[in-house]
Coordinates of C-alpha atoms in Angstrom, one line a residue:
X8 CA -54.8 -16.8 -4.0
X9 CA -51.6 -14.7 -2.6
X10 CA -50.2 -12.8 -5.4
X11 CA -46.7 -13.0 -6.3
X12 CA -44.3 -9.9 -5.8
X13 CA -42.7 -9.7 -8.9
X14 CA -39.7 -7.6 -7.2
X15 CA -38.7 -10.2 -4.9
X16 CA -35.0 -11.1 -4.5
X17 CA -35.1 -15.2 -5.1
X18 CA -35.3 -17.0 -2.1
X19 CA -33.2 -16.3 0.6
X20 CA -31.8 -13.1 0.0
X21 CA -32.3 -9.6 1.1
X22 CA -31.6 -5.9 0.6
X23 CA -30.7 -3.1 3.0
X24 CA -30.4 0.6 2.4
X25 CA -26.7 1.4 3.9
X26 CA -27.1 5.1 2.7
X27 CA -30.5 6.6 1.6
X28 CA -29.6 10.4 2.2
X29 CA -26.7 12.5 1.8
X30 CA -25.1 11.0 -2.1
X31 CA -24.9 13.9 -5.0
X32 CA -24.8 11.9 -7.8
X33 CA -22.7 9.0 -7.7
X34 CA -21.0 7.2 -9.9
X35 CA -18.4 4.4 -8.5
X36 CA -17.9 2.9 -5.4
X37 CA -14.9 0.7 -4.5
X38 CA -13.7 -0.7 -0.9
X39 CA -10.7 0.1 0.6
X40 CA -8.7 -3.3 2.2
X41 CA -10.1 -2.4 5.4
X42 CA -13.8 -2.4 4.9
X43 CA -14.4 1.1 4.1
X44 CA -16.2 2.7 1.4
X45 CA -15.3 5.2 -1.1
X46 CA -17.9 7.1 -3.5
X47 CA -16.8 9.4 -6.1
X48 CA -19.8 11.6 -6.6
X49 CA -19.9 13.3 -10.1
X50 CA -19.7 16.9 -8.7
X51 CA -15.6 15.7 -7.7
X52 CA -16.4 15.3 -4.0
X53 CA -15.2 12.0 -2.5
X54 CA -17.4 10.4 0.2
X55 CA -16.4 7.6 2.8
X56 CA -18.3 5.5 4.2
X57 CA -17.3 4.2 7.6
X58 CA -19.5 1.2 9.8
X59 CA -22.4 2.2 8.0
X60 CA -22.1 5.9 8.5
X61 CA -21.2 7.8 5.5
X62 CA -19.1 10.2 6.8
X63 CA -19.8 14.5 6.3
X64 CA -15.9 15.4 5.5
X65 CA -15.4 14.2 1.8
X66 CA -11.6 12.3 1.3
X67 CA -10.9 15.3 -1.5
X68 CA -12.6 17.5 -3.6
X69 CA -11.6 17.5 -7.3
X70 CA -11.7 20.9 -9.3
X71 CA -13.6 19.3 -12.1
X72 CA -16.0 19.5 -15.4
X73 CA -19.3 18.4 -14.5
X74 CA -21.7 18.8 -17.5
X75 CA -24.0 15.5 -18.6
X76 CA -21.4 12.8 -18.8
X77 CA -18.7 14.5 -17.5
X78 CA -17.6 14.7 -14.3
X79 CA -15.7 12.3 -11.6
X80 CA -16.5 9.0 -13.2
X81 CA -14.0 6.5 -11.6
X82 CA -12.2 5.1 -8.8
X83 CA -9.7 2.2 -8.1
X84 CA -7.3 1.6 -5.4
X85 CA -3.8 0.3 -6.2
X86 CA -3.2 -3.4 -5.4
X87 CA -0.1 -2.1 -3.0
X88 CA -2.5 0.4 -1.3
X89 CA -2.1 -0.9 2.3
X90 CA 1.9 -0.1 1.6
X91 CA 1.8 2.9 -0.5
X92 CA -1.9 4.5 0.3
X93 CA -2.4 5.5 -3.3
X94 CA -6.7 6.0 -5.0
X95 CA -6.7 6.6 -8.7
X96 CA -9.3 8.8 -10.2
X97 CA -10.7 9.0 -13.5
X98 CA -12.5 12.6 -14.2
X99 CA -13.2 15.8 -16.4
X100 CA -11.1 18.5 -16.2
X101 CA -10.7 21.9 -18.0
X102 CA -7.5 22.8 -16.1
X103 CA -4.4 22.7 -18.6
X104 CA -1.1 20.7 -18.3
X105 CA 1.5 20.3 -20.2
X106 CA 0.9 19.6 -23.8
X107 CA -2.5 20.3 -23.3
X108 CA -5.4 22.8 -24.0
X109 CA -7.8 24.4 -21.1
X110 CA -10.6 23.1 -22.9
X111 CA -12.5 20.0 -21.3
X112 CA -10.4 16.4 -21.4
X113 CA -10.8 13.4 -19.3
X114 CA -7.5 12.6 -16.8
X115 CA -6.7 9.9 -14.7
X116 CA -4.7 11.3 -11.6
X117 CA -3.4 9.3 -8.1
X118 CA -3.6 10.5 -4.8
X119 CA -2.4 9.7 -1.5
X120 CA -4.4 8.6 1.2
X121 CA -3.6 9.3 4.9
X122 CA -6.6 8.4 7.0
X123 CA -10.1 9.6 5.5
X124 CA -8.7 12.2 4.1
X125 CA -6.0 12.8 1.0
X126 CA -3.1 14.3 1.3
X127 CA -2.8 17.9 0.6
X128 CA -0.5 18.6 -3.0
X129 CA -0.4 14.4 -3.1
X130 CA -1.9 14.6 -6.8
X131 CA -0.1 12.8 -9.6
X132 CA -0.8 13.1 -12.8
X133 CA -1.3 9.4 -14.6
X134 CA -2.6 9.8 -17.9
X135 CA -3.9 13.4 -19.3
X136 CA -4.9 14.7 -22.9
X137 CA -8.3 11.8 -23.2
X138 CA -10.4 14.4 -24.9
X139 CA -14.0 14.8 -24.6
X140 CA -15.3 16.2 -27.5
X141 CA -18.3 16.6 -26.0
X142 CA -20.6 16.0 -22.9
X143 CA -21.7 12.1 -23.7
X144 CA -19.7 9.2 -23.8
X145 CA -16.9 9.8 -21.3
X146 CA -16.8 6.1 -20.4
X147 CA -14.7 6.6 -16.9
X148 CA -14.1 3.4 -15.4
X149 CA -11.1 1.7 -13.5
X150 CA -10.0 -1.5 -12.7
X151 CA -6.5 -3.2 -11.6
X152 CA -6.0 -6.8 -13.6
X153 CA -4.9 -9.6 -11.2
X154 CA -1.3 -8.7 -13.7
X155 CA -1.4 -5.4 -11.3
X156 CA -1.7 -3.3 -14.3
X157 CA -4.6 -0.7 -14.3
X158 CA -7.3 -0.9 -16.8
X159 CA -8.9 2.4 -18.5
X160 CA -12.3 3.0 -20.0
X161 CA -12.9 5.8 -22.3
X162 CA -15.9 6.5 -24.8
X163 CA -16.0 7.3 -28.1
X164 CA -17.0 10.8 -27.6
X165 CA -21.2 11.4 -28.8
X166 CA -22.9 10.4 -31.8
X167 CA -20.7 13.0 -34.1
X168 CA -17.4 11.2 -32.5
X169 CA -18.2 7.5 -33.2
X170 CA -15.7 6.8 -35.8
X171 CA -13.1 7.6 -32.7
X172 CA -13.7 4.1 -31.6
X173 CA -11.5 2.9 -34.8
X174 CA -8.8 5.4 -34.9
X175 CA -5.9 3.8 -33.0
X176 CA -4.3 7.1 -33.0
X177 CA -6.8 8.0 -30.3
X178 CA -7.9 7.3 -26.9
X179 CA -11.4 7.6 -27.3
X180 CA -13.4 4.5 -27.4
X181 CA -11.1 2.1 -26.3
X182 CA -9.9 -0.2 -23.0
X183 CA -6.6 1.4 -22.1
X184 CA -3.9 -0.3 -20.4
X185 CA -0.9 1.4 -18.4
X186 CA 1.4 0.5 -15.5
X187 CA 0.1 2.3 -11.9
X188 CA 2.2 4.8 -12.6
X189 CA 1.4 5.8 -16.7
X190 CA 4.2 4.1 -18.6
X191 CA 3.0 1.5 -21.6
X192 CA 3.5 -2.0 -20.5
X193 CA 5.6 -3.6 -22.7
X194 CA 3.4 -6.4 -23.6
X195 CA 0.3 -4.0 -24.8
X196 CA -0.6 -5.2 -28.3
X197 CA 0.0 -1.9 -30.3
X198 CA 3.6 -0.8 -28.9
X199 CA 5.8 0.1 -31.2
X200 CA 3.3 0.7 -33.9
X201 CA 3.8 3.7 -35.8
X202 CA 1.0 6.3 -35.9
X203 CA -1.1 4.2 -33.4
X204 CA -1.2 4.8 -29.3
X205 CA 0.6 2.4 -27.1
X206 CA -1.6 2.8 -24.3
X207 CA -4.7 0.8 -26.0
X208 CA -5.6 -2.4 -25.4
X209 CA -8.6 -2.8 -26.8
X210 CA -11.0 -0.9 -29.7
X211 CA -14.5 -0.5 -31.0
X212 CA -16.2 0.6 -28.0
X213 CA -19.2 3.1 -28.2
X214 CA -20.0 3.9 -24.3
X215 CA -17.6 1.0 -22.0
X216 CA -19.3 2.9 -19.2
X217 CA -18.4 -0.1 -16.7
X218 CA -16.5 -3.5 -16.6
X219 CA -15.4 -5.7 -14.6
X220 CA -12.0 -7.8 -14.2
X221 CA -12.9 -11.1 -13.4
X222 CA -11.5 -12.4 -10.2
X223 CA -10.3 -15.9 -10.9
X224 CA -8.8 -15.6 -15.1
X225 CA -8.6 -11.8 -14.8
X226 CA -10.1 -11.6 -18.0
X227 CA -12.1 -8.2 -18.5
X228 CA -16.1 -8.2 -19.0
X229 CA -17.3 -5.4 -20.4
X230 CA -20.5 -3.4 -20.8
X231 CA -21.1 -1.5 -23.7
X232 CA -23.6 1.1 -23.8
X233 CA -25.0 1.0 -27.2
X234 CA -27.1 3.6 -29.6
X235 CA -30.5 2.5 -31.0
X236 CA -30.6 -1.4 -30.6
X237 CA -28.7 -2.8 -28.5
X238 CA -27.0 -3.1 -25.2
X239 CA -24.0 -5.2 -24.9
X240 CA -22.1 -7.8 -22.9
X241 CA -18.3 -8.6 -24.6
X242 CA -15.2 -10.8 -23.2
X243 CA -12.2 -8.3 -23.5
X244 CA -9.3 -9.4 -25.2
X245 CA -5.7 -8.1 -26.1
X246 CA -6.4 -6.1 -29.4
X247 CA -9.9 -6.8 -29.9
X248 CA -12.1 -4.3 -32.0
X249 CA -15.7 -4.9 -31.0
X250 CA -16.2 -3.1 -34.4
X251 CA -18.3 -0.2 -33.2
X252 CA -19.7 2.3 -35.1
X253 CA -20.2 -0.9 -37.4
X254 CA -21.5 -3.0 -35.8
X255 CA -24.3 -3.2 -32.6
X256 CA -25.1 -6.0 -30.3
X257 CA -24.9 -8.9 -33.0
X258 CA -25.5 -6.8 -36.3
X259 CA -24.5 -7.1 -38.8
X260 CA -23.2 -10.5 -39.1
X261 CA -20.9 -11.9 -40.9
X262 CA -17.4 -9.5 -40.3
X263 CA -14.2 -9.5 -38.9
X264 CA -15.4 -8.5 -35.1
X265 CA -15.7 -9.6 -31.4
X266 CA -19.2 -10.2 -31.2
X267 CA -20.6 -9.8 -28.1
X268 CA -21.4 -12.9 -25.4
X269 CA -24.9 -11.5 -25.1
X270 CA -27.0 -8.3 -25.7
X271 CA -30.6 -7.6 -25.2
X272 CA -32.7 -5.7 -27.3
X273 CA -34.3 -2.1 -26.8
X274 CA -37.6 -1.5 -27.5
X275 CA -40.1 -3.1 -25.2
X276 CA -41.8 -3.3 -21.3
X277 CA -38.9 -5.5 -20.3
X278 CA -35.4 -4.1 -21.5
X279 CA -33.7 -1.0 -20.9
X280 CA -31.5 1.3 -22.8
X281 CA -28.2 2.2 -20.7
X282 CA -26.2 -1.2 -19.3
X283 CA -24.3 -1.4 -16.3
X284 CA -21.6 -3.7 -15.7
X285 CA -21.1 -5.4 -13.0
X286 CA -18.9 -8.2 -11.2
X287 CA -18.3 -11.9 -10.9
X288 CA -19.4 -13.0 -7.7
X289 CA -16.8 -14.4 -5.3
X290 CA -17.4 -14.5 -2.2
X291 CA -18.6 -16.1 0.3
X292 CA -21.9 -14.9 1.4
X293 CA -24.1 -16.4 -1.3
X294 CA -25.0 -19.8 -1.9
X295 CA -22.0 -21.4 -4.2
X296 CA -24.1 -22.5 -6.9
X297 CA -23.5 -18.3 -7.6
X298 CA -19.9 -18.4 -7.3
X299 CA -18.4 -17.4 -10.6
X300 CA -21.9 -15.6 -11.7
X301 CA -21.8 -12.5 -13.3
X302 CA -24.6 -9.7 -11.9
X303 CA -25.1 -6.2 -14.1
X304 CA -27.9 -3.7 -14.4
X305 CA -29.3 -1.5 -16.5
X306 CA -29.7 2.3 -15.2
X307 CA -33.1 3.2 -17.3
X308 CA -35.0 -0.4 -16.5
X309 CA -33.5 -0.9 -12.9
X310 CA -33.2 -4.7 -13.3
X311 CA -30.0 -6.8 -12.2
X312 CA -29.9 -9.9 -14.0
X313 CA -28.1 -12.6 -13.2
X314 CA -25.5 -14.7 -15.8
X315 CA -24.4 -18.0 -15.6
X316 CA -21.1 -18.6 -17.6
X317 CA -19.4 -21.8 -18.3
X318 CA -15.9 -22.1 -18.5
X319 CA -15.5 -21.0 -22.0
X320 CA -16.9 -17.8 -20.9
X321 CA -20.1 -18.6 -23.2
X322 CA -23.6 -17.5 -21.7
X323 CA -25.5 -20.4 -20.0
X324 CA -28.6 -18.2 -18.7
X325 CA -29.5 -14.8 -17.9
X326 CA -32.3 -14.5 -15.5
X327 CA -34.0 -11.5 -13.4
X328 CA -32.4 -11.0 -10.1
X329 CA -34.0 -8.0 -8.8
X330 CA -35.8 -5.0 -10.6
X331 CA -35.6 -2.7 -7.6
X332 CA -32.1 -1.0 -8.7
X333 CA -33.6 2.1 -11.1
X334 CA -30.5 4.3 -11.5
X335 CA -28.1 1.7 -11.0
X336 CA -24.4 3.0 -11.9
X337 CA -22.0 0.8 -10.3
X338 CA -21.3 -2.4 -8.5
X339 CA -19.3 -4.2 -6.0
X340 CA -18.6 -7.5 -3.8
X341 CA -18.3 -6.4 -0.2
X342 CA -15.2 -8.1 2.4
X343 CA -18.7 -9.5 3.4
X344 CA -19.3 -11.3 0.8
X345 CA -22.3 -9.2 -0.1
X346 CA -23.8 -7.4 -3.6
X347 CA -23.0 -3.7 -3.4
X348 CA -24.5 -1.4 -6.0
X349 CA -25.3 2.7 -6.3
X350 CA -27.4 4.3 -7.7
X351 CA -27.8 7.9 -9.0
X352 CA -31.2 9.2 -8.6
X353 CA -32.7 13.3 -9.1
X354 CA -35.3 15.1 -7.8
X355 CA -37.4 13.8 -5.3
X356 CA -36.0 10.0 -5.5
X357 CA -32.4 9.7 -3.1
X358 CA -29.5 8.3 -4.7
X359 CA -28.7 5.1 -2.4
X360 CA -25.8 2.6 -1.7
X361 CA -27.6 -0.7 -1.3
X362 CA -26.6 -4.4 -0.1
X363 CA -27.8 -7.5 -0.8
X364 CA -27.0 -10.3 1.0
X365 CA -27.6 -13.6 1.7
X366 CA -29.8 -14.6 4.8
X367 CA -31.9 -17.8 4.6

């Protein structure tokens, strides 16, 4: 009797190894409109990669903080990037600005592309002064809504730092939401609120280490990181407080909270302990029956699962997709229609940028 490999991809679809040598640590990956890939590494170095080759010159090197958590977390490029050639980057930094200390924040600064390489002096400050009161819980991700405004991820700080995630009077645990260029849309649900920052769009969060903008509503899907229990899966919405440090996964029940859409449990063979979101597949390489799925990992485990959502954005199944991804720490959907993740790997194991894709 053949025995079943228990790491297969289902039927029909396949993984390739686009880079096994030469990453330092990665942490995000997005594509550029014309096929290329950019890597933010945590050390601050910015790696392409071009036709399969990832190339030896980084794009820039950021003068960062790179202890733990912190580092260069974060990359997005501006909807209007084949006009104005402008990648935003979220990292650690212990350099000073205006109004601020040189002791170790989190900043989200645009530069401008010309070629694979940024331009010399091109460095704009976006939004300084998100403090990182310590080395965990940096959150770092960003995404541009289909509303062209640019989405911000930020932790709550480490376990001495968790009540940060309910104090609107800071940017730590929190979804911000700016303009490209830093000012407070006028439509963000705390503007104008005395005592309480503009710039937040959503609260509660413990670890928001990566989300997701949905490519059809636009609505943000988030993944938490959680503490002890539970790792979660939540819808965003305008003003929502996903309650943390109160609440975890579903407990406690029975308050004033955005609940999560799904969270699995810590503590056994078969689930992990650090979540990572993650996209909605819409492209074109995978069978449509997957069109609209939403795929995240979890960095300790190494699974990808696989969610089916219906159109209320409640959870019709999660099922194992691959269990091959250990370090996973970011995702994306290729111009190819293909599943693009990275993974962040020490000692003797690589870290990798992998694709899987669709062949029957």
């Amino acid at each position: 009797m053949a025995i079943k490999n228990v790491y297969a991809l289902p039927r029909g679809f396949k993984s390739t190894v686009v880079v096994g040598e030469g990453l330092h640590a990665p942490t995000s990956l997005a594509f550029a409109p014309d096929g290329r890939i950019f890597i933010a590494e945590q050390n601050g170095e910015v790696r392409i990669v071009k036709n399969g080759i990832l190339l030896s010159a980084p794009f820039v090197v950021i003068p960062i903080t790179f202890e733990l958590e912190r580092g260069l977390l974060g990359i997005a490029f501006d909807p209007k990037f084949d006009k104005n050639h402008y990648i935003y980057f979220f990292y650690t930094t212990s350099s000073s600005s205006k109004g601020n200390p040189s002791t170790p924040h989190n900043r989200v600064s645009r530069f401008t592309a010309n070629g694979d390489m940024a331009l010399t002096g091109s460095e704009v400050i976006i939004l300084d002064n998100i403090p990182s009161p310590s080395d965990e819980h940096n959150a770092g991700c960003l995404r541009f809504g289909l509303d062209r405004k640019l989405y911000i991820s930020t932790g709550d700080g480490g376990h001495d730092y968790g009540q940060n995630a309910q104090d609107l009077n800071s940017l730590n645990g929190k979804i911000l939401r700016t303009n490209p260029n830093g000012t407070v849309p006028n439509d963000n649900p705390f503007i104008g609120q005395a005592n309480v920052r503009a710039e937040i769009w959503a609260y509660g969060l413990r670890n928001p280490y990566r989300f997701t903008i949905h490519p059809l509503t636009g609505i943000p899907i988030i993944a938490d990181v959680g503490d002890e229990t539970w790792e979660e899966v939540d819808i965003g919405e305008t003003g929502a407080n996903y309650c943390w440090p109160f609440a975890e996964g579903p407990e406690p029940e029975g308050i004033s909270c955005a609940y999560p859409i799904y969270a699995y449990k810590h503590g056994n063979d078969t689930i992990g302990a650090a979540i990572i979101g993650g996209v909605v597949y819409n492209g074109d390489n995978f069978p449509s029956e997957y069109t609209g799925n939403y795929f995240f990992g979890d960095f300790m485990l190494g699974y990808i699962w696989r969610m089916i959502l219906n159109e209320l954005n409640q959870v019709v199944s999660v099922t194992v997709f691959d269990k091959r991804a250990f370090g996973v720490v970011d995702f994306a959907e290729g111009p190819d229609g293909a599943l693009y993740y990275i993974t962040q790997r020490h000692g003797r194991f690589s870290s990798q940028l992998v694709k899987i894709y669709y062949e029957p």
